[in-house]
Amino acid sequence: MKGCQIIVPRPYEVKIEEFEIDEKSIGPEDILIETMYTMISPGTELSIYTALDPGVYDFKSWCHYPFRPGYIAVGKVIAKGSNVTRVNIDDVIYCFSNHASIAKIPKHSFYLKAPLDIDKKLILLTRLATIGLTSIRVSSVTPGNIVVVIGLGLVGNFAAQLFQIAGGKTIGVDLSNKRLELARKAGIAYILNPSNCSVKEKVLELTNGKGADIAVDAVGDSRVVLQAAELVRKMGEVIILGTPRASYKTNITQLLRMVHLNWITLKGALEWCFPLYKTFGSKYSYEENSLYIWQLLKEKKLYTEKFITHIIQPKDFKEAYEGLLNKKDEYLGVVVDWREIQY
Amino acid sequence: MKGCQIIVPRPYEVKIEEFEIDEKSIGPEDILIETMYTMISPGTELSIYTALDPGVYDFKSWCHYPFRPGYIAVGKVIAKGSNVTRVNIDDVIYCFSNHASIAKIPKHSFYLKAPLDIDKKLILLTRLATIGLTSIRVSSVTPGNIVVVIGLGLVGNFAAQLFQIAGGKTIGVDLSNKRLELARKAGIAYILNPSNCSVKEKVLELTNGKGADIAVDAVGDSRVVLQAAELVRKMGEVIILGTPRASYKTNITQLLRMVHLNWITLKGALEWCFPLYKTFGSKYSYEENSLYIWQLLKEKKLYTEKFITHIIQPKDFKEAYEGLLNKKDEYLGVVVDWREIQY
C-alpha cells in the first residue's frame, strides 16, 4: 500500500516522499491507519528543521537527518493484527504518528480510541496539553500559589491554564502580544511582555516582594531557566518544561548559588518519563493524562479557541515551518489535512 | 569586661584583637559567655580567608573585611538578662558564636544548654553534623538508596553517615586518602578516589548501570554539581550542600538538558532555611536537629574518632587556616582552646 510522508533531509529543507507499507508486515499487535490530520509540534520539530538540536548530525540519535518529523495524529484504522483488541477497523484513533498519509502503529507505540464528541482537529491538541501537564504533575503546586510560565506557545499556554485548574494563579510571560492576548482570553490571571516591563519587578509587585512559588520555562532556553530562578521565592521551584537545546556559556555558579542559598528546587519535566499506559506501580501514564485532557475539553474547562491558526496541505509544509519560526504572532497551531491526498 | 577575638582584616591575614563588652549593654534577653572552645568551619571560613567569597569586598555583605570569623562555640554563661529563662549562670552552652574569649549572645541568635554526658569538644561537631543533616532532610532518601557524597570533609562525612542511618548506602568520594580512610572507618559502604578511578564507571558498576539515587555536592563547587548530575539515575536527585562560590564559566545547557531529559531534581540544602527553634508550622528546626545529633552521639551511632585533628591556641590561628587549606590529609577538625587566655 502506497503513502506519502514529510522528510527533513537537511536544515531548512522539507520534501514529500512516497513510501510503501507491505500489509504483510503488520504484526499481530500492530495497526495500520489512514491519517486524517497531523499537527506540528513547534518546539521539537523546528529544533530539527533548523538543526538547533545537535542530534541531527548524529546517526545514533533519534532525530538524525534525513528525519521524518511529526508525532501527533488522528487517523482511521484500516488494518489490524490478530491480537489487537483495543480498537476495530474504522475506529478513529489519536496516536503518536509522523506526518504521513498512512502509518503503521506498532505495539510499543501509543494510541487511544478518539472520543466521538470532540472535534478531530482539537484532539490533536491533546499532546501539547499533556506535555504542559507534565510540569503540573512534577510540581508541588497548591491552591493560592503564584506560578510564572515563561513562553506562551501551545505547551506554555496549556501549562498556564492547568496550573490555574490546580488552584494556582498564573503570570504568563511572552514577547508576542498575540500570544499574551490569547493567554488573557484563556483566563490567565496576569500577562507580562518583557519588552514593556521588568518581569522581575512585576512578579515581586504581584507577590508582595516575596517572589513566585513556581516558575516554569516553557521555552527550552537556558537563559530562561536562569531568569526563572530569579523570580521564585525562597524554597520555590523552577521547572524545566521545554528542552534546553542551544548552548549557552555563562558563569554556572550564579544559578547554583541561587539554588543553594534560596533552597530552590530545580525540576526536569519531560513527558517521556510517564509510561504510555496505566502501569501498576506508576501513579500517572500518558493514557490517563490524555483522558484527563479530554475530560477537561468536554467540560469546556480548557480554552482552545483560535489555538489552531492554520490548516494546511502537506505541500505547504515548509511555509508552515517558516511561519512558526518567523511569524509567532500569526502561527500557533498548524494542522495538516491528509484526507484528500490522492495516489 | 575585656576579651580578645580573631579578625581577618584582608586575604590571608589573621590577627588577635582586644575588645570590650560593657555589661550594661546586656539586654533583658541576652546572655554573656566565657568561651571554652570554638571550632573552625573550614568551608565558610576559608572562603573568606582566601577572598573566594565575593562578599568580602562588599560592605553590605555579612562577611566583608575586616571579618570576625567563627560560629561554633561552647562556653559558660557568666551574665544574663532579666528575661532569660532557658539557661542559668554557670551553665555550659552550645551556641553560634565567633572566635572570641567572651561573647554576648543576643536573643535572635541560637544557644542550647550543652548535654553533660558528651565531651565539650565533641559538642562543637554538632554544627557540622546538622549542616550535613540538611541534605538528608531535603532529600527524598528511602531505604536501599545509593547515595554518592562528593567531598568528605566533616560536613560531607557526617552527611555520608547520616544517609546510611536513613537506610541508604553511601559511596564517598574524595581526593584525600586520609579522608577516605576515615569515611571507611565511619562505616561508609564504598569509598572512591577520583585520582585512581573513573567515579562514573564505578558508580554505574555499583548500581548495575542504573546510576545513584542521590548525589550530594559537599564541596561547594560548580564542577562537582555538574559531575553529580552525571552520576544519578533517571528521576534521581542532586543536592547542593556546599555553597558554590568560585565562578565557573561553561555551557550551562549541558546541566539543564540532563535535568530535563532525565527528570532529575536539583535541590539546594542550606542550613539557614530551618528556623532556629521549634516553630509551629515548621517541620524541623536547628534546635531539634541539634538534639537529634546529640542523641546519635550518645548512642554512639555517629563515628567521630579522630575528627578533631588539632586543638590550638588563638595565636596559632593562621597556621591552622593554612593547614586546613593546604594539608587536607592532616587537618580536619580544628578546635580553639580559649580557657587559658589571660588579660
XYZ file of C-alpha atoms in Angstrom:
686
model
C 0.000 0.000 0.000
C 1.364 3.390 -1.002
C 1.522 6.521 1.107
C 3.432 9.784 1.288
C 5.309 11.391 4.122
C 7.206 14.518 5.058
C 11.002 14.331 5.212
C 13.509 16.888 6.518
C 16.651 15.869 4.637
C 18.836 18.737 5.867
C 18.495 22.132 7.612
C 15.668 24.319 6.311
C 14.553 21.757 3.735
C 11.318 19.810 3.553
C 10.192 17.320 0.904
C 7.314 14.922 0.373
C 8.319 11.354 -0.302
C 6.316 8.338 -1.373
C 6.718 5.118 0.572
C 5.165 1.705 0.681
C 3.805 -0.357 3.556
C 3.571 -4.059 2.881
C 0.348 -5.159 4.553
C 2.028 -8.470 5.361
C 4.411 -6.526 7.620
C 1.551 -5.708 10.019
C 2.413 -7.796 13.078
C -0.199 -9.388 15.333
C -0.098 -6.395 17.698
C 0.177 -3.638 15.060
C -2.433 -1.496 13.418
C -2.444 0.421 10.131
C -4.084 3.832 9.925
C -5.144 6.174 7.201
C -4.217 9.575 8.562
C -6.858 12.286 8.800
C -4.872 15.041 10.483
C -1.432 15.560 11.981
C -0.206 18.564 13.912
C 3.137 20.305 14.003
C 4.846 20.331 17.421
C 6.801 23.573 17.012
C 9.452 23.161 19.740
C 10.790 19.787 18.749
C 10.153 19.940 15.001
C 11.693 23.372 14.488
C 14.735 22.400 16.551
C 15.352 19.685 13.956
C 14.355 21.764 10.920
C 16.829 24.474 11.986
C 19.482 21.980 13.169
C 19.363 23.516 16.652
C 19.232 20.008 18.106
C 22.767 18.599 17.994
C 21.303 15.122 17.360
C 20.511 15.865 13.708
C 24.068 15.024 12.661
C 24.477 12.045 14.968
C 23.470 8.728 13.444
C 22.852 7.239 16.874
C 20.300 9.946 17.668
C 16.539 9.519 17.225
C 16.389 12.774 15.249
C 19.237 12.486 12.741
C 18.828 13.600 9.100
C 17.041 12.587 6.958
C 14.284 12.983 9.552
C 10.616 12.028 9.385
C 9.015 14.680 11.583
C 5.696 14.675 13.371
C 4.191 12.785 16.241
C 0.611 13.815 16.748
C -2.029 12.242 14.528
C -5.671 11.352 14.237
C -6.473 8.574 11.789
C -8.794 5.766 10.887
C -7.837 2.122 11.477
C -7.741 0.314 8.108
C -5.976 -2.902 9.141
C -5.062 -4.607 12.368
C -3.119 -7.564 13.651
C -4.886 -10.624 15.053
C -4.053 -9.791 18.695
C -5.304 -6.206 18.637
C -8.356 -5.901 20.845
C -8.439 -2.255 21.891
C -9.569 -0.883 18.519
C -11.531 -2.087 15.495
C -11.387 -1.411 11.771
C -12.842 2.054 11.012
C -12.260 3.313 14.564
C -10.785 6.789 14.677
C -7.742 6.898 16.916
C -5.467 9.511 18.472
C -1.840 8.401 18.241
C 1.812 9.364 18.118
C 2.500 9.117 14.402
C 4.589 11.105 11.941
C 3.436 13.406 9.175
C 2.342 10.742 6.690
C -0.839 9.769 4.873
C -0.742 6.208 6.184
C 1.141 4.759 9.119
C 1.828 1.509 10.877
C 1.411 1.965 14.628
C 3.415 -0.725 16.377
C 2.574 -2.369 19.681
C 5.140 -0.375 21.648
C 3.767 2.957 20.423
C 0.748 4.774 21.810
C -2.809 5.003 20.559
C -6.227 5.550 22.058
C -9.674 5.434 20.505
C -10.618 9.082 19.951
C -13.656 10.446 21.757
C -16.611 10.942 19.430
C -17.723 14.209 20.966
C -14.571 16.261 20.435
C -13.650 17.865 17.107
C -10.977 15.674 15.418
C -8.674 18.651 14.933
C -8.968 19.671 18.563
C -7.981 16.165 19.645
C -4.541 16.855 18.170
C -4.017 19.450 20.864
C -4.087 16.693 23.482
C -0.394 16.007 23.069
C 0.611 19.629 23.653
C -1.703 19.800 26.662
C -0.289 16.607 28.203
C 3.237 17.973 27.701
C 2.117 21.083 29.589
C 0.501 18.862 32.213
C 3.891 17.243 32.923
C 5.024 20.456 34.612
C 1.974 20.443 36.889
C 2.464 16.761 37.730
C 6.118 17.219 38.794
C 5.437 20.458 40.652
C 4.182 20.736 44.189
C 1.608 23.409 43.268
C -1.027 24.019 45.888
C -4.032 26.393 45.849
C -3.110 30.051 46.048
C 0.347 29.564 44.551
C 1.629 32.145 42.118
C 3.092 30.415 39.077
C 5.092 32.192 36.380
C 5.030 30.486 32.988
C 7.592 31.857 30.565
C 6.757 31.161 26.917
C 3.119 31.009 25.841
C 3.210 28.759 22.819
C 0.661 25.956 22.952
C 2.562 23.958 25.581
C 3.134 27.016 27.774
C -0.441 28.223 27.372
C -1.829 24.841 28.391
C 0.589 24.676 31.331
C -0.571 28.147 32.421
C -4.226 27.090 32.247
C -3.622 23.787 34.015
C -1.738 25.450 36.884
C -4.856 27.565 37.413
C -7.077 24.473 37.336
C -4.772 23.174 40.102
C -5.645 26.244 42.175
C -2.702 28.437 41.238
C -2.732 31.915 39.791
C -0.600 32.208 36.677
C 1.588 35.042 35.447
C 2.117 34.399 31.725
C 5.230 35.866 30.086
C 5.858 36.136 26.346
C 7.332 38.534 23.801
C 4.345 38.149 21.474
C 1.364 40.338 22.308
C -0.872 37.998 20.294
C 0.115 35.085 22.485
C -0.351 37.182 25.612
C -3.788 38.218 24.404
C -4.704 34.581 23.804
C -3.495 33.736 27.324
C -5.644 36.522 28.700
C -8.648 35.131 26.829
C -7.819 31.714 28.257
C -8.234 33.249 31.707
C -4.587 33.577 32.731
C -4.572 35.945 35.711
C -1.652 38.189 34.698
C 0.222 38.657 31.443
C 3.611 40.331 31.025
C 5.636 41.300 27.988
C 9.346 41.617 28.913
C 9.792 44.217 26.187
C 7.462 46.586 28.090
C 8.380 45.918 31.705
C 10.812 44.311 34.109
C 9.335 40.862 34.699
C 11.218 40.560 37.992
C 9.864 43.843 39.347
C 6.334 42.964 38.268
C 6.485 39.490 39.822
C 7.772 40.956 43.085
C 4.998 43.552 42.995
C 2.319 40.906 42.397
C 3.669 38.758 45.238
C 4.262 41.450 47.863
C 8.005 41.231 47.344
C 8.122 37.506 48.016
C 8.606 36.075 44.536
C 6.592 33.407 42.738
C 6.074 29.971 44.244
C 6.869 28.256 40.964
C 8.434 29.388 37.678
C 8.245 27.303 34.518
C 10.484 27.521 31.465
C 8.166 26.610 28.596
C 10.638 27.898 26.006
C 13.501 25.439 26.402
C 16.217 28.040 26.715
C 18.954 28.103 29.335
C 18.690 31.878 29.705
C 15.011 31.490 30.552
C 15.868 28.968 33.274
C 18.310 31.491 34.773
C 15.611 34.147 34.631
C 13.069 31.779 36.209
C 15.402 31.144 39.156
C 15.465 34.905 39.816
C 11.673 35.040 40.011
C 10.960 32.421 42.660
C 10.742 32.840 46.379
C 12.829 31.080 48.984
C 12.021 27.361 48.816
C 10.381 27.947 45.423
C 10.510 25.655 42.397
C 11.888 26.099 38.897
C 10.538 23.653 36.358
C 12.304 22.948 33.080
C 9.425 22.041 30.766
C 10.996 22.940 27.415
C 14.071 21.013 26.310
C 17.152 23.240 26.640
C 18.931 22.953 23.306
C 21.060 25.971 22.390
C 24.453 26.069 24.083
C 24.849 28.983 26.463
C 28.177 29.677 28.036
C 27.929 31.588 31.290
C 29.001 31.515 34.919
C 27.050 28.491 36.129
C 27.837 29.319 39.772
C 25.312 32.153 39.620
C 22.435 29.664 39.180
C 23.804 27.040 41.565
C 24.309 29.660 44.302
C 20.686 30.721 43.955
C 19.552 27.094 44.194
C 21.691 26.603 47.316
C 21.132 29.897 49.102
C 17.394 30.150 48.470
C 16.785 26.434 48.904
C 15.246 26.355 45.428
C 14.325 23.105 43.719
C 15.032 22.715 40.012
C 12.960 20.013 38.378
C 13.043 18.495 34.928
C 9.624 17.847 33.381
C 9.949 15.525 30.409
C 6.789 13.961 29.043
C 8.576 10.672 28.314
C 9.024 9.974 31.988
C 5.435 8.720 32.161
C 4.711 5.190 30.973
C 2.391 5.089 27.943
C -0.389 3.087 29.540
C -1.696 2.649 33.051
C 1.017 0.645 34.753
C 0.903 -0.992 38.126
C 3.206 0.965 40.460
C 3.224 4.157 38.414
C 0.975 6.996 39.510
C 0.346 8.531 36.078
C 0.516 7.477 32.448
C 0.111 9.083 29.036
C -3.181 7.302 28.740
C -4.598 8.768 31.950
C -3.176 12.211 31.174
C -4.828 12.149 27.730
C -8.162 11.019 29.140
C -7.972 13.817 31.693
C -7.371 16.417 28.968
C -10.367 15.059 27.039
C -12.495 15.352 30.143
C -11.431 18.998 30.505
C -12.136 19.652 26.817
C -15.607 18.132 27.124
C -16.334 20.175 30.228
C -15.081 23.286 28.399
C -12.526 23.902 31.146
C -9.638 24.278 28.714
C -9.717 27.269 26.404
C -8.632 26.338 22.858
C -10.332 28.953 20.676
C -8.010 30.126 17.897
C -5.287 27.734 19.051
C -5.377 26.189 15.589
C -4.332 29.055 13.376
C -3.682 27.134 10.141
C -4.993 24.039 8.404
C -2.561 23.227 5.620
C -1.974 20.735 2.829
C 1.202 18.631 3.014
C 2.691 20.635 0.112
C 2.594 23.785 2.269
C 4.757 22.288 4.973
C 7.847 24.431 4.505
C 5.760 27.595 4.552
C 4.218 26.464 7.845
C 7.640 25.763 9.410
C 8.855 29.187 8.281
C 5.694 30.775 9.635
C 6.060 29.077 13.026
C 9.683 30.176 13.079
C 9.347 33.780 11.988
C 5.737 34.847 12.462
C 4.997 33.876 16.037
C 2.099 36.309 16.132
C 0.334 34.568 13.244
C 1.282 30.938 13.590
C 0.477 28.822 16.634
C -1.311 25.522 15.993
C -0.777 24.135 12.488
C -2.884 21.156 11.431
C -2.016 19.131 8.348
C -5.006 17.755 6.457
C -4.177 14.372 4.850
C -7.691 13.393 3.804
C -7.588 14.491 0.180
C -4.158 13.199 -0.791
C -4.540 11.048 -3.918
C -2.314 8.341 -5.407
C 34.771 43.460 80.501
C 37.729 42.750 78.235
C 38.086 39.933 75.754
C 40.035 39.065 72.654
C 38.886 37.903 69.275
C 40.163 36.744 65.909
C 39.964 39.179 62.991
C 40.584 38.575 59.275
C 41.424 42.098 58.077
C 42.293 41.117 54.492
C 43.087 38.000 52.418
C 45.444 35.538 54.086
C 45.827 37.650 57.237
C 44.705 36.882 60.769
C 45.160 38.949 63.895
C 44.051 38.868 67.527
C 42.323 41.987 68.741
C 41.211 43.078 72.173
C 37.676 44.314 72.624
C 35.390 45.357 75.426
C 31.862 44.353 76.307
C 30.028 46.785 78.531
C 27.981 44.614 80.904
C 25.285 47.279 80.854
C 24.788 46.502 77.162
C 23.435 43.022 78.005
C 19.749 43.349 77.094
C 16.967 41.576 79.005
C 17.063 38.657 76.513
C 20.839 38.443 76.068
C 23.452 36.310 77.745
C 27.187 36.738 78.149
C 29.508 33.739 77.879
C 33.080 32.976 78.674
C 34.193 30.845 75.759
C 35.704 27.423 76.411
C 36.170 26.185 72.858
C 35.379 27.315 69.344
C 35.813 25.328 66.152
C 36.865 26.330 62.662
C 34.255 25.718 59.969
C 36.628 25.178 57.038
C 34.270 25.786 54.075
C 32.925 29.154 55.060
C 35.907 30.466 56.987
C 38.493 29.620 54.340
C 36.321 31.142 51.607
C 36.602 34.418 53.497
C 40.269 34.000 54.485
C 41.174 33.400 50.823
C 38.684 36.013 49.478
C 36.964 33.308 47.426
C 33.625 34.653 48.638
C 32.854 37.792 46.632
C 31.131 39.280 49.700
C 34.427 40.105 51.420
C 34.738 43.365 49.489
C 31.052 44.308 49.684
C 30.137 46.440 52.690
C 26.531 45.269 52.553
C 27.617 41.631 52.873
C 27.657 39.729 56.176
C 31.234 38.633 55.509
C 33.037 41.820 54.453
C 36.538 42.660 55.695
C 37.530 43.196 58.419
C 35.760 39.966 59.330
C 35.256 38.300 62.712
C 35.229 34.608 61.794
C 33.808 31.658 63.648
C 30.384 30.431 64.573
C 30.603 27.314 66.655
C 31.302 27.693 70.370
C 30.918 26.089 73.742
C 31.033 28.454 76.686
C 29.942 29.141 80.240
C 27.187 31.665 80.997
C 28.623 34.462 83.128
C 25.810 37.024 82.904
C 22.238 37.052 81.682
C 19.374 39.453 81.077
C 16.353 39.509 83.362
C 14.079 37.746 80.842
C 16.393 34.818 80.109
C 14.849 31.626 81.471
C 16.337 28.864 79.367
C 19.811 28.976 80.947
C 21.355 29.928 84.253
C 24.669 31.417 85.331
C 27.446 28.772 85.115
C 25.501 26.654 82.618
C 27.641 25.416 79.750
C 26.006 26.178 76.410
C 26.481 25.261 72.761
C 25.987 28.324 70.558
C 26.733 30.103 67.300
C 29.464 32.486 68.371
C 32.646 33.791 66.819
C 36.246 33.037 67.724
C 36.450 35.174 70.866
C 37.226 34.667 74.538
C 33.951 36.247 75.635
C 30.773 36.864 73.682
C 27.370 38.416 74.004
C 24.735 36.055 72.600
C 21.707 38.089 71.623
C 18.105 36.942 71.737
C 17.861 36.356 67.972
C 20.905 34.076 67.944
C 20.934 30.404 68.858
C 22.036 28.635 72.017
C 21.193 25.426 73.814
C 22.297 24.087 77.183
C 25.029 21.570 76.381
C 24.475 17.950 77.352
C 26.567 16.917 80.346
C 27.443 13.491 79.025
C 29.183 14.492 75.783
C 32.783 15.734 75.651
C 32.710 19.552 75.317
C 34.999 19.454 72.291
C 32.825 16.866 70.548
C 29.778 19.074 71.040
C 31.387 21.547 68.631
C 30.953 18.976 65.872
C 27.173 19.340 66.199
C 27.080 22.269 63.832
C 28.938 20.431 61.073
C 26.701 17.406 61.577
C 23.497 19.463 61.384
C 24.781 21.111 58.191
C 25.273 17.604 56.792
C 21.824 16.647 58.071
C 20.272 19.409 55.940
C 20.999 17.363 52.809
C 19.214 14.346 54.268
C 16.229 16.460 55.338
C 15.723 17.975 51.859
C 16.325 14.676 50.059
C 13.747 12.002 49.485
C 16.137 9.227 50.551
C 14.476 5.921 51.243
C 15.983 2.619 52.438
C 18.156 0.880 49.862
C 19.028 4.089 48.020
C 22.555 4.516 46.763
C 23.836 7.956 47.700
C 27.060 9.464 46.377
C 28.608 12.104 48.621
C 31.376 14.077 46.938
C 33.741 15.743 49.403
C 34.465 14.078 52.724
C 35.376 16.962 54.965
C 33.485 16.982 58.246
C 30.190 18.110 56.673
C 30.428 15.547 53.867
C 31.492 12.760 56.222
C 28.544 13.431 58.533
C 26.171 13.624 55.542
C 27.518 10.271 54.317
C 26.973 8.697 57.744
C 23.501 10.210 58.156
C 22.350 8.979 54.731
C 23.266 5.495 55.920
C 21.357 5.994 59.166
C 18.398 6.874 56.895
C 18.716 3.469 55.246
C 20.848 4.454 52.272
C 24.180 3.036 51.206
C 26.797 5.720 50.653
C 29.560 5.993 48.087
C 32.023 8.530 49.481
C 34.267 10.409 47.025
C 37.325 12.463 47.913
C 40.827 13.166 46.633
C 42.362 12.665 50.077
C 43.094 9.061 51.001
C 43.173 10.053 54.669
C 39.612 11.354 54.442
C 38.510 8.284 52.509
C 40.070 6.081 55.173
C 38.229 7.992 57.881
C 34.974 7.544 55.942
C 35.680 3.831 55.708
C 36.217 3.715 59.466
C 32.946 5.573 59.913
C 31.245 2.719 58.091
C 30.690 4.317 54.677
C 29.888 1.421 52.323
C 32.117 2.405 49.380
C 34.950 4.892 49.023
C 36.342 6.220 45.740
C 39.328 8.389 44.920
C 38.833 10.094 41.518
C 42.591 10.129 41.006
C 42.612 6.316 40.904
C 39.390 5.531 39.057
C 36.517 6.861 36.975
C 33.871 7.728 39.552
C 31.135 7.497 36.911
C 32.172 3.993 35.821
C 32.403 2.831 39.424
C 29.012 4.258 40.363
C 27.416 2.584 37.331
C 29.139 -0.670 38.258
C 27.896 -0.478 41.863
C 24.327 0.293 40.720
C 24.012 -2.234 37.879
C 24.292 0.509 35.285
C 21.423 2.494 36.743
C 23.206 5.368 38.461
C 22.905 6.575 42.049
C 19.558 7.587 43.517
C 21.028 10.724 45.062
C 24.304 12.627 44.617
C 25.430 15.313 47.044
C 27.960 18.079 46.441
C 29.571 18.563 49.827
C 32.418 20.594 48.327
C 30.566 23.695 47.148
C 31.990 23.693 43.643
C 30.013 24.107 40.441
C 32.117 21.472 38.664
C 31.197 18.977 41.368
C 27.491 19.713 40.831
C 27.933 19.012 37.105
C 29.705 15.770 37.960
C 26.975 14.823 40.441
C 24.303 15.237 37.754
C 26.179 12.685 35.616
C 26.084 10.132 38.420
C 22.368 9.967 39.158
C 19.736 7.755 37.628
C 16.629 8.896 35.821
C 14.402 10.691 38.326
C 17.388 10.960 40.666
C 18.298 13.895 42.909
C 21.296 16.186 43.027
C 21.713 18.058 46.290
C 23.827 21.200 46.582
C 25.019 21.063 50.191
C 28.201 23.131 49.888
C 27.849 26.784 48.884
C 29.028 27.221 45.276
C 31.445 30.142 45.372
C 34.078 30.102 42.635
C 32.856 31.357 39.271
C 32.849 28.690 36.601
C 32.071 29.595 33.036
C 30.756 26.704 30.992
C 27.902 25.663 28.731
C 25.040 25.664 31.238
C 22.730 23.902 28.751
C 24.630 20.662 29.388
C 23.385 20.556 33.009
C 19.882 21.857 32.268
C 19.421 19.258 29.490
C 20.335 16.500 31.920
C 17.846 17.853 34.459
C 15.129 17.980 31.799
C 15.817 14.775 29.901
C 16.451 12.578 32.931
C 13.779 14.224 35.038
C 16.400 14.980 37.658
C 15.671 17.192 40.650
C 18.311 19.681 41.773
C 17.861 20.806 45.362
C 19.572 23.441 47.421
C 20.348 22.444 51.001
C 21.191 25.496 53.085
C 21.238 25.110 56.842
C 19.726 28.576 57.341
C 16.440 27.504 55.839
C 15.483 25.907 59.161
C 14.149 28.166 61.901
C 16.417 28.250 64.953
C 13.881 26.925 67.445
C 10.878 24.667 67.255
C 8.310 26.743 65.437
C 4.668 25.995 64.950
C 4.122 25.117 61.275
C 7.735 24.207 60.559
C 8.673 20.549 60.493
C 12.282 20.913 61.616
C 14.438 23.412 63.449
C 18.069 23.867 64.370
C 17.158 23.012 67.908
C 15.594 19.663 67.002
C 18.381 18.864 64.549
C 20.996 19.544 67.260
C 19.163 17.444 69.833
C 18.962 14.612 67.305
C 22.726 14.763 66.675
C 23.355 14.642 70.439
C 21.114 11.619 70.696
C 23.148 9.901 67.972
C 26.407 10.874 69.674
C 25.193 9.458 72.982
C 24.074 6.238 71.316
C 27.478 6.050 69.568
C 25.751 5.932 66.184
C 27.884 8.708 64.743
C 31.564 7.976 64.288
C 33.725 10.938 65.335
C 37.044 9.357 66.245
C 39.980 11.464 65.009
C 37.592 14.069 63.577
C 39.277 16.641 65.794
C 42.816 16.649 64.498
C 44.115 19.787 66.241
C 43.492 21.688 69.456
C 45.150 25.073 69.072
C 45.736 28.297 70.941
C 44.293 31.501 69.397
C 47.821 32.603 68.463
C 48.147 29.592 66.153
C 45.118 30.545 64.089
C 46.861 31.404 60.846
C 48.800 28.172 60.926
C 45.522 26.282 61.328
C 43.904 28.093 58.386
C 46.935 27.325 56.239
C 46.878 23.715 57.390
C 43.184 23.322 56.556
C 43.858 24.898 53.185
C 46.986 23.040 52.140
C 47.268 19.910 54.240
C 43.881 18.295 53.851
C 45.322 14.956 54.867
C 46.453 16.300 58.256
C 43.879 18.941 59.142
C 40.197 18.224 59.568
C 38.573 19.416 62.790
C 40.422 22.283 64.477
C 39.335 23.270 67.985
C 40.465 26.544 69.536
C 41.024 26.440 73.284
C 40.120 29.775 74.919
C 40.280 28.675 78.534
C 43.802 29.854 79.357
C 43.770 33.272 77.706
C 44.832 35.872 80.310
C 44.352 39.657 80.446
